[in-house]
Short mmCIF file of C-alpha atoms and ligand atoms in Angstrom, two decimals:
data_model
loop_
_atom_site.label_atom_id
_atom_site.label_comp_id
_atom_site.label_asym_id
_atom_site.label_seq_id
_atom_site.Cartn_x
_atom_site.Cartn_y
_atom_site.Cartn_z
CA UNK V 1 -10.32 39.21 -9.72
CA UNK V 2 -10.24 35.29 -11.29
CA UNK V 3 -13.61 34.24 -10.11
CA UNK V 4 -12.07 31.43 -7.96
CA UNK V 5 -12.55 32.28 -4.08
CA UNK V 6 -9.01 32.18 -2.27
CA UNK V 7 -8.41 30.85 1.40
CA UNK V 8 -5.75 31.46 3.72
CA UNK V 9 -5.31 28.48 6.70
CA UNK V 10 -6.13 30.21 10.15
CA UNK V 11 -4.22 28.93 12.79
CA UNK V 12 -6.99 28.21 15.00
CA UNK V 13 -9.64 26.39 12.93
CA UNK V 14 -8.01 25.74 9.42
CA UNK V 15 -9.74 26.45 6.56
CA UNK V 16 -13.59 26.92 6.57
CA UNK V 17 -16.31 24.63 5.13
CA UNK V 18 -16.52 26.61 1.86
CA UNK V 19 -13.32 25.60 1.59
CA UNK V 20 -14.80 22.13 0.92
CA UNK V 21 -17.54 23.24 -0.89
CA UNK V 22 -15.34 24.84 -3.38
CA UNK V 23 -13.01 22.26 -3.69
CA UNK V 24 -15.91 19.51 -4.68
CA UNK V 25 -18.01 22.56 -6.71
CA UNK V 26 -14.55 24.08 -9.21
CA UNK V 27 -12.34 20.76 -8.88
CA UNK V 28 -9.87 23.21 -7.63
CA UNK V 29 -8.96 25.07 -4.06
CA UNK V 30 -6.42 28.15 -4.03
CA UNK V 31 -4.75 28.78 -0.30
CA UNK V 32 -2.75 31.62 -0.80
CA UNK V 33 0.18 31.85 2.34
CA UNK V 34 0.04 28.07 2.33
CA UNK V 35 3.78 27.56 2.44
CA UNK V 36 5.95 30.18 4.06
CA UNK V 37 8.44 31.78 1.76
CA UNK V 38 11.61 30.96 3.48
CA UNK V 39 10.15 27.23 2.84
CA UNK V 40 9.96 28.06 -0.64
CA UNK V 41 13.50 29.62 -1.04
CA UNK V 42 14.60 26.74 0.81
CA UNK V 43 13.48 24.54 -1.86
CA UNK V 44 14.22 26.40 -4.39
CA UNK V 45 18.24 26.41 -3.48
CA UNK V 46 17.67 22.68 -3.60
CA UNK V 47 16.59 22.55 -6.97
CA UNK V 48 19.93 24.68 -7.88
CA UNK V 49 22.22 22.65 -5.93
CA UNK V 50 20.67 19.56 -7.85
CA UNK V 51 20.90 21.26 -11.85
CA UNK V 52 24.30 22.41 -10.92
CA UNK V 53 25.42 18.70 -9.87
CA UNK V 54 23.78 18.01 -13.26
CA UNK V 55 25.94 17.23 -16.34
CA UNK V 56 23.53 18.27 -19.40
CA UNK V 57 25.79 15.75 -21.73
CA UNK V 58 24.45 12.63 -20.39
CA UNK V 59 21.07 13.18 -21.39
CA UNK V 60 19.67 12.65 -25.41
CA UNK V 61 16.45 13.48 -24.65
CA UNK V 62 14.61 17.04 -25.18
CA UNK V 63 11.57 17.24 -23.85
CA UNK V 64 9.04 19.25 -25.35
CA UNK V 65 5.55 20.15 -23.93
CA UNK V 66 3.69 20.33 -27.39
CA UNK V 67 4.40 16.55 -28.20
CA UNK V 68 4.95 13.27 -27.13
CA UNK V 69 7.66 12.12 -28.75
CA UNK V 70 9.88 11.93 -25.38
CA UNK V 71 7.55 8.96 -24.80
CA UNK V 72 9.50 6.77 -26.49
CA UNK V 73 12.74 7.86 -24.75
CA UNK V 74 13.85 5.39 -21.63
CA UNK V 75 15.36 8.49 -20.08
CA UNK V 76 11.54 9.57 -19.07
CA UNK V 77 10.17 6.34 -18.98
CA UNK V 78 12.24 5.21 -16.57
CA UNK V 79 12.36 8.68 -14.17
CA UNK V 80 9.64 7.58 -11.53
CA UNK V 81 12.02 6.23 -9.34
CA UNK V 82 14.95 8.87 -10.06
CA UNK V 83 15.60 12.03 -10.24
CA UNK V 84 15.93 13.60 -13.80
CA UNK V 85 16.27 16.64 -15.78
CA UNK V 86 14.30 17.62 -19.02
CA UNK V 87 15.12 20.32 -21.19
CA UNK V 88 13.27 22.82 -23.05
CA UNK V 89 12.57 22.72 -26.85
CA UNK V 90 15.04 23.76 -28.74
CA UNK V 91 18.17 24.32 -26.73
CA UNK V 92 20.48 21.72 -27.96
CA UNK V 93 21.79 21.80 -31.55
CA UNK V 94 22.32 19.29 -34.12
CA UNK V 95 25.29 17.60 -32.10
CA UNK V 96 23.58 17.82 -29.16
CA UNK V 97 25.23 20.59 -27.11
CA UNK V 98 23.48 23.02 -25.14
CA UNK V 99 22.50 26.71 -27.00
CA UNK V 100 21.84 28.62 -23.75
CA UNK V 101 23.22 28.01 -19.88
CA UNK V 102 22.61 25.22 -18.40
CA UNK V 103 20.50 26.64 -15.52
CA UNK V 104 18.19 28.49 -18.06
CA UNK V 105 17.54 25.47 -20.11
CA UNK V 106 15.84 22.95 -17.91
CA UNK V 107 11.85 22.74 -18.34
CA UNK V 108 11.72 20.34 -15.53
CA UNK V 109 12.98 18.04 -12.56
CA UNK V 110 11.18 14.66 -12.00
CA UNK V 111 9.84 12.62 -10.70
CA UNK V 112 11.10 11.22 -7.37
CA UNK V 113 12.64 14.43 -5.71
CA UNK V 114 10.44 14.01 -2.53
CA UNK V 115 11.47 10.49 -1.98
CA UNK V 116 15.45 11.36 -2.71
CA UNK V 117 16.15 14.60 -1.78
CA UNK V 118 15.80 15.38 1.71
CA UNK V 119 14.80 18.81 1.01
CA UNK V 120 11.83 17.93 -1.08
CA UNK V 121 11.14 14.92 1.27
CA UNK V 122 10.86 17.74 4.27
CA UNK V 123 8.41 20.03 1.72
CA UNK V 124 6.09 16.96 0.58
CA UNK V 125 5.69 15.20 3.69
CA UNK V 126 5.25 18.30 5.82
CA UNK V 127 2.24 18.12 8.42
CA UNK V 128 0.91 20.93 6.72
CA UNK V 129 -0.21 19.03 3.53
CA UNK V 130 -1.25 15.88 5.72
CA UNK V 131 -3.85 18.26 7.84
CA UNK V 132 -5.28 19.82 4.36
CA UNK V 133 -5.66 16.16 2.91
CA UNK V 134 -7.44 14.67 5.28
CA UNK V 135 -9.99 17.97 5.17
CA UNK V 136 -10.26 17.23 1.55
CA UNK V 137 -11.24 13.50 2.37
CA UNK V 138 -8.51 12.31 0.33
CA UNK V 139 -8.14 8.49 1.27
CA UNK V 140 -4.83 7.10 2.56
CA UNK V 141 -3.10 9.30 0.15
CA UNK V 142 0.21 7.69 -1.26
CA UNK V 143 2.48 10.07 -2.97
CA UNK V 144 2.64 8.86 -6.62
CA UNK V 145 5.48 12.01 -8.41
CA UNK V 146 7.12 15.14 -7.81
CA UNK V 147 7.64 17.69 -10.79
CA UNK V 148 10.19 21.01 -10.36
CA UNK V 149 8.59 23.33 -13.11
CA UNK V 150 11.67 25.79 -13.98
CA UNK V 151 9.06 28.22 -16.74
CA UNK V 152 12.69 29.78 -17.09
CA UNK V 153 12.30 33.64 -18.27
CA UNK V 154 11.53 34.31 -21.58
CA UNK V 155 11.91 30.32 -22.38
CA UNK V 156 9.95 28.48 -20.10
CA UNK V 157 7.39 26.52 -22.72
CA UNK V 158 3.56 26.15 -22.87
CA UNK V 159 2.01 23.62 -21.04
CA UNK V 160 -1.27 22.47 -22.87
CA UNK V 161 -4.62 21.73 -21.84
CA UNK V 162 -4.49 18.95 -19.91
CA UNK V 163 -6.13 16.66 -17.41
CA UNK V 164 -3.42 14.81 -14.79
CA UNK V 165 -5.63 11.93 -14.99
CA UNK V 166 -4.81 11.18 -18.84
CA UNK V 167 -0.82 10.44 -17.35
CA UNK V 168 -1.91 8.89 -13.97
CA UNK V 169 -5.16 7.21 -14.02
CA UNK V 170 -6.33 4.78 -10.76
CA UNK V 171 -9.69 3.04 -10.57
CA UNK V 172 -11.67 4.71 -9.80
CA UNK V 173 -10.08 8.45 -10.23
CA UNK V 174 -8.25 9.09 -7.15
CA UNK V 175 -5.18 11.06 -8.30
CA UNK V 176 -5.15 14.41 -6.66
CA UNK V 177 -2.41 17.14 -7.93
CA UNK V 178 -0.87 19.28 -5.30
CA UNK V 179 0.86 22.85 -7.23
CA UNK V 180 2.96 24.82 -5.27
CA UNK V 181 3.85 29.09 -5.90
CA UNK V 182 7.66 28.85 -5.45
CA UNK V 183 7.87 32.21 -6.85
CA UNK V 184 4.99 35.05 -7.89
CA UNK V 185 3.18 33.63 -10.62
CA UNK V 186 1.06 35.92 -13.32
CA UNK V 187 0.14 36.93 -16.77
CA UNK V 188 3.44 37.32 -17.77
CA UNK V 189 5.86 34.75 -16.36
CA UNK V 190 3.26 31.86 -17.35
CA UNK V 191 0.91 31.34 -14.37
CA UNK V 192 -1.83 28.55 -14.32
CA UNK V 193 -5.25 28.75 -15.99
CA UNK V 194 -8.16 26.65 -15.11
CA UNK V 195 -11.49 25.58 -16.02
CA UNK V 196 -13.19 25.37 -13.01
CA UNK V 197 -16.12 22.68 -12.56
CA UNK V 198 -15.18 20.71 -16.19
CA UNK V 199 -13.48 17.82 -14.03
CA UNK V 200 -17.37 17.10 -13.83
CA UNK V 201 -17.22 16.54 -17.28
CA UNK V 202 -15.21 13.08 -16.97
CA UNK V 203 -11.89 12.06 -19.14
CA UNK V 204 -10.81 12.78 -22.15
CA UNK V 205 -7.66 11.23 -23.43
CA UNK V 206 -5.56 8.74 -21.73
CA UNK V 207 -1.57 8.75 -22.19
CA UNK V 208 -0.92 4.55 -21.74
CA UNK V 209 1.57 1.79 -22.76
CA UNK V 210 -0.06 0.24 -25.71
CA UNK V 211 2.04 -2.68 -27.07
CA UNK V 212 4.78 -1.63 -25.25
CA UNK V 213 5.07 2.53 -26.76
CA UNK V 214 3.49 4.68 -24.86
CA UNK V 215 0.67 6.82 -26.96
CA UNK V 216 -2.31 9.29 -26.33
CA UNK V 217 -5.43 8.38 -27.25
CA UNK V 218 -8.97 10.19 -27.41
CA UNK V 219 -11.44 8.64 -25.11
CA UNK V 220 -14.57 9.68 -27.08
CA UNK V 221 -17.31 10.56 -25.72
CA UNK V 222 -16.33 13.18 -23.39
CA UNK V 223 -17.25 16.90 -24.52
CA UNK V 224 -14.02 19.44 -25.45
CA UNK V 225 -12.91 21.55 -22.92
CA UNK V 226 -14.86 24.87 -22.70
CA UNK V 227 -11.89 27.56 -22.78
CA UNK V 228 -14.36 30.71 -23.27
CA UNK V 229 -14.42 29.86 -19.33
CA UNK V 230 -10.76 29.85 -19.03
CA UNK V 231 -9.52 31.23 -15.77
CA UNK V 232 -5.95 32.55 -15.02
CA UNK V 233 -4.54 31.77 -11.50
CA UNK V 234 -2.19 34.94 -10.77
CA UNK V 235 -1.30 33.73 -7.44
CA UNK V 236 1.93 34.80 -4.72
CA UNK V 237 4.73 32.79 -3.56
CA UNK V 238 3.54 30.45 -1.25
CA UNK V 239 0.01 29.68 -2.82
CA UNK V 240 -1.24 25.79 -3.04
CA UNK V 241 -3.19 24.96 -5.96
CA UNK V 242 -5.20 21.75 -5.53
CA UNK V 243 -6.25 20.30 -8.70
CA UNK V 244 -8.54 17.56 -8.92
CA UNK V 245 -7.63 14.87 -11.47
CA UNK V 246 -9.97 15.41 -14.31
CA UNK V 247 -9.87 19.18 -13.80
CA UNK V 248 -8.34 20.79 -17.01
CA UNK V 249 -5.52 23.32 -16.89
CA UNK V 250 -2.53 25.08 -18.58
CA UNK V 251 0.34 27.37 -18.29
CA UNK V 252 1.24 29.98 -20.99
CA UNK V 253 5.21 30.75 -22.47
CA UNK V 254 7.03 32.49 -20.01
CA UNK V 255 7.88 35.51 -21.86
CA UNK V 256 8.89 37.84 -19.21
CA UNK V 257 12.80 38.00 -17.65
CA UNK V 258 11.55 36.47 -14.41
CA UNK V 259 11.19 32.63 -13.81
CA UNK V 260 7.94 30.93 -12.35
CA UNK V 261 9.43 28.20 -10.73
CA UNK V 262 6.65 25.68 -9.18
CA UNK V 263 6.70 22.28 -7.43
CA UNK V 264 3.99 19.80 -8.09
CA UNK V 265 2.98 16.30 -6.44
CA UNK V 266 0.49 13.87 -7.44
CA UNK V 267 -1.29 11.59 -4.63
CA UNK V 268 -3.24 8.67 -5.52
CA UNK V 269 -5.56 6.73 -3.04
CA UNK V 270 -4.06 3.54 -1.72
CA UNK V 271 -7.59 1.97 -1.24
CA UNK V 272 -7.79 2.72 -5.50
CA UNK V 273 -5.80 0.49 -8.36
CA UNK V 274 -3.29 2.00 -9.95
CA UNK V 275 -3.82 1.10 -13.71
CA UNK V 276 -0.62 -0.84 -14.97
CA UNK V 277 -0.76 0.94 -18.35
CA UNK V 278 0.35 3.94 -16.77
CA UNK V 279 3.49 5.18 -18.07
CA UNK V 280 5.32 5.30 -14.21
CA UNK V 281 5.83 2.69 -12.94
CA UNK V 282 7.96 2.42 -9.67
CA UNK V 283 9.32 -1.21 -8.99
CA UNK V 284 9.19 -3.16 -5.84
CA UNK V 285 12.75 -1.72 -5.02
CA UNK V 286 11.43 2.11 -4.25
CA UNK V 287 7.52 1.13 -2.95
CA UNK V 288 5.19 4.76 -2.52
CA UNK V 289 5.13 5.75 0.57
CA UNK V 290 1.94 7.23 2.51
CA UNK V 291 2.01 10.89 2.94
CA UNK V 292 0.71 10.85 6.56
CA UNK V 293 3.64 8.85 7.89
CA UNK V 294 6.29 8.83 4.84
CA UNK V 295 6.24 4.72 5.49
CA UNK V 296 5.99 2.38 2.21
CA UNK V 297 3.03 0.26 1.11
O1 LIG X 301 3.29 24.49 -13.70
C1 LIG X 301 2.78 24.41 -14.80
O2 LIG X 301 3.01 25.25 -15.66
C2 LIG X 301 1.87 23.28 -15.15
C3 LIG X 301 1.93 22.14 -14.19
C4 LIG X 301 0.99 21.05 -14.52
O3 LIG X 301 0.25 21.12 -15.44
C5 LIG X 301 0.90 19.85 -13.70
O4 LIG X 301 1.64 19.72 -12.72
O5 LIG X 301 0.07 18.98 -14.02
#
C-alpha cells in the first residue's frame, strides 16, 4: 500500500539481504512483528506508572512541536541524563495549571528512560535490537536518547518535517533513530510519514548551542524536502521503524479518540565525534553506554 517494502525477522535466518538493500536505498527499514505485543504493553504500563508518579506543578515548561522556544528552558536542556515530562501546547492556563488530565496532556517522556527505568532498559538493550544493528553495519552503537511519544487522542500535536540529525549531529553522520509501534498507528491517530531516499540529499538545518542559546539554523545549500513524495507509515503494534539520520519525516495531529503511543531511541557510533554544540549533553556522571553489552564508554 505505502510503497515501502515491509519485513518480518524469521527465526531461522533473520531478515533477508533486501532488507539491507532497502535500508541503504529509502534511508528507512519497516519490520512489522519486531517487538511482541505483550513487550509493548509491558512498556507501555511503565510509561503510566512513571506520568502517574509525575506531579505536573513542578514543571514551567510547555513544550510545543511547532517552535523552539522550549530551547531556552533548563527543564529540556538539562533532560539527557533524566527522565522528564513535556506537555502539549496549550494545556496549562495563564497561572499555569493543567486544562485537561494529567495523563492526556503529556506530548512526551525523555530522554534517559532506557538508562533509568528498568523497564525501558530491558526494551532498549534487548538482543533483539543488538542482532538487527549489527545487520545494518551500525558501528559500536552507543545509545545516545530515549523519547515516549504519548500523540494522546484528539490532542497529540504535529511533529514537523524533520531530520534527527539537525538535534544530534556526530562527525561524520552516525546517528541512527530506532521508532517503535507501541500501539496501531494510521491515518487517523497520527502515524509517521517519510520521504524515502532524501537522506541522500544531505542536511538541512542544524539545532546547536550558539553563544550559549540554543537556535536552528538553515544550512544552505541543501535542496527542500520533496513532500509530493510523502509516504505515510500505517504500521501495527510491534513494528520497528529505522530511520536513518538525514532521512526526513513527520507525524500528523492525532485527531482520532485513540492514542499512538511510540518509543524512540537514537544510537550514535562510538568510533564518530559527537559534536559539542549539540543541545544533550550527558556529563561524565551518567557516561552512554554500548547497546551490545549495556557497559559505559
Ligand atoms: O513519533 C512521532 O510522531 C515522531 C517521532 C520522531 O520524529 C522522532 O523520534 O524523531
Amino acid at each position: 500500500m505505502s510503497g515501502v517494502p515491509r519485513f518480518r525477522i524469521c527465526a531461522d535466518s533473520g531478515l533477508p539481504g533486501a532488507a539491507l538493500e532497502a535500508w541503504r536505498r529509502d534511508g528507512l527499514l519497516v519490520i512489522e512483528g519486531f517487538v511482541p505485543p505483550s513487550d509493548c504493553d509491558a512498556l507501555c504500563q511503565s510509561a503510566d506508572q512513571l506520568v502517574d508518579a509525575f506531579d505536573p506543578s513542578e514543571v514551567a515548561t510547555v513544550f510545543s512541536t511547532h517552535s523552539h522556544e522550549h530551547a531556552a528552558s533548563e527543564y529540556f536542556e538539562t533532560s539527557g541524563d533524566k527522565v522528564r515530562f513535556f506537555f502539549e501546547e496549550n494545556v496549562l492556563d495563564d497561572r499555569g495549571l493543567l486544562t485537561c488530565p494529567k495523563a492526556l496532556s503529556i506530548n512526551k517522556m525523555g530522554h534517559a528512560m532506557h538508562d533509568l527505568v528498568p523497564a525501558f532498559q530491558q526494551f532498549s538493550y534487548h538482543p533483539r535490537l543488538v542482532t538487527l544493528a549489527a545487520f545494518l553495519g551500525l558501528d559500536n552503537a552507543l545509545v545516545l536518547q530515549s523519547m515516549l511519544i504519548f500523540k494522546q487522542p484528539g490532542i497529540g500535536g504535529e511533529v514537523t518535517w524533520h531530520q534527527d540529525g539537525t538535534f544530534l549531529l556526530t562527525e561524520p553522520q552516525s546517528v541512527t533513530g530506532f521508532w517503535f509501534a507501541l500501539e496501531d498507528a494510521d491515518l487517523d491517530n497520527g502515524c509517521l510519514w517519510v520521504l524515502p531516499g532524501e537522506h541522500h540529499k544531505g542536511l538541512r538545518q542544524r539545532f546547536r548551542r550558539i553563544g550559549g542559546t540554543l537556535r536552528l539554523e538553515d544550512l544552505g545549500a541543501v535542496e527542500p524536502f520533496d513532500l509530493r513524495r510523502k509516504i505515510p507509515l500505517e504500521v501495527p503494534q510491534g513494528t520497528l521503524v529505522v530511520l536513518h539520520g538525514r532521512l526526513p519525516h513527520y507525524s500528523e495531529v492525532n485527531r482520532s479518540a485513540r492514542s499512538r503511543h511510540a518509543y524512540t531511541l537514537h544510537t550514535i557510533s562510538a568510533s564518530a565525534t559527537y559534536l559539542a554544540d549539540n543541545w544533550l549533553q550527558r556529563g561524565p556522571a551518567m557516561p552512554l553506554r554500548y547497546l551490545s553489552s549495556g557497559e559505559p564508554v
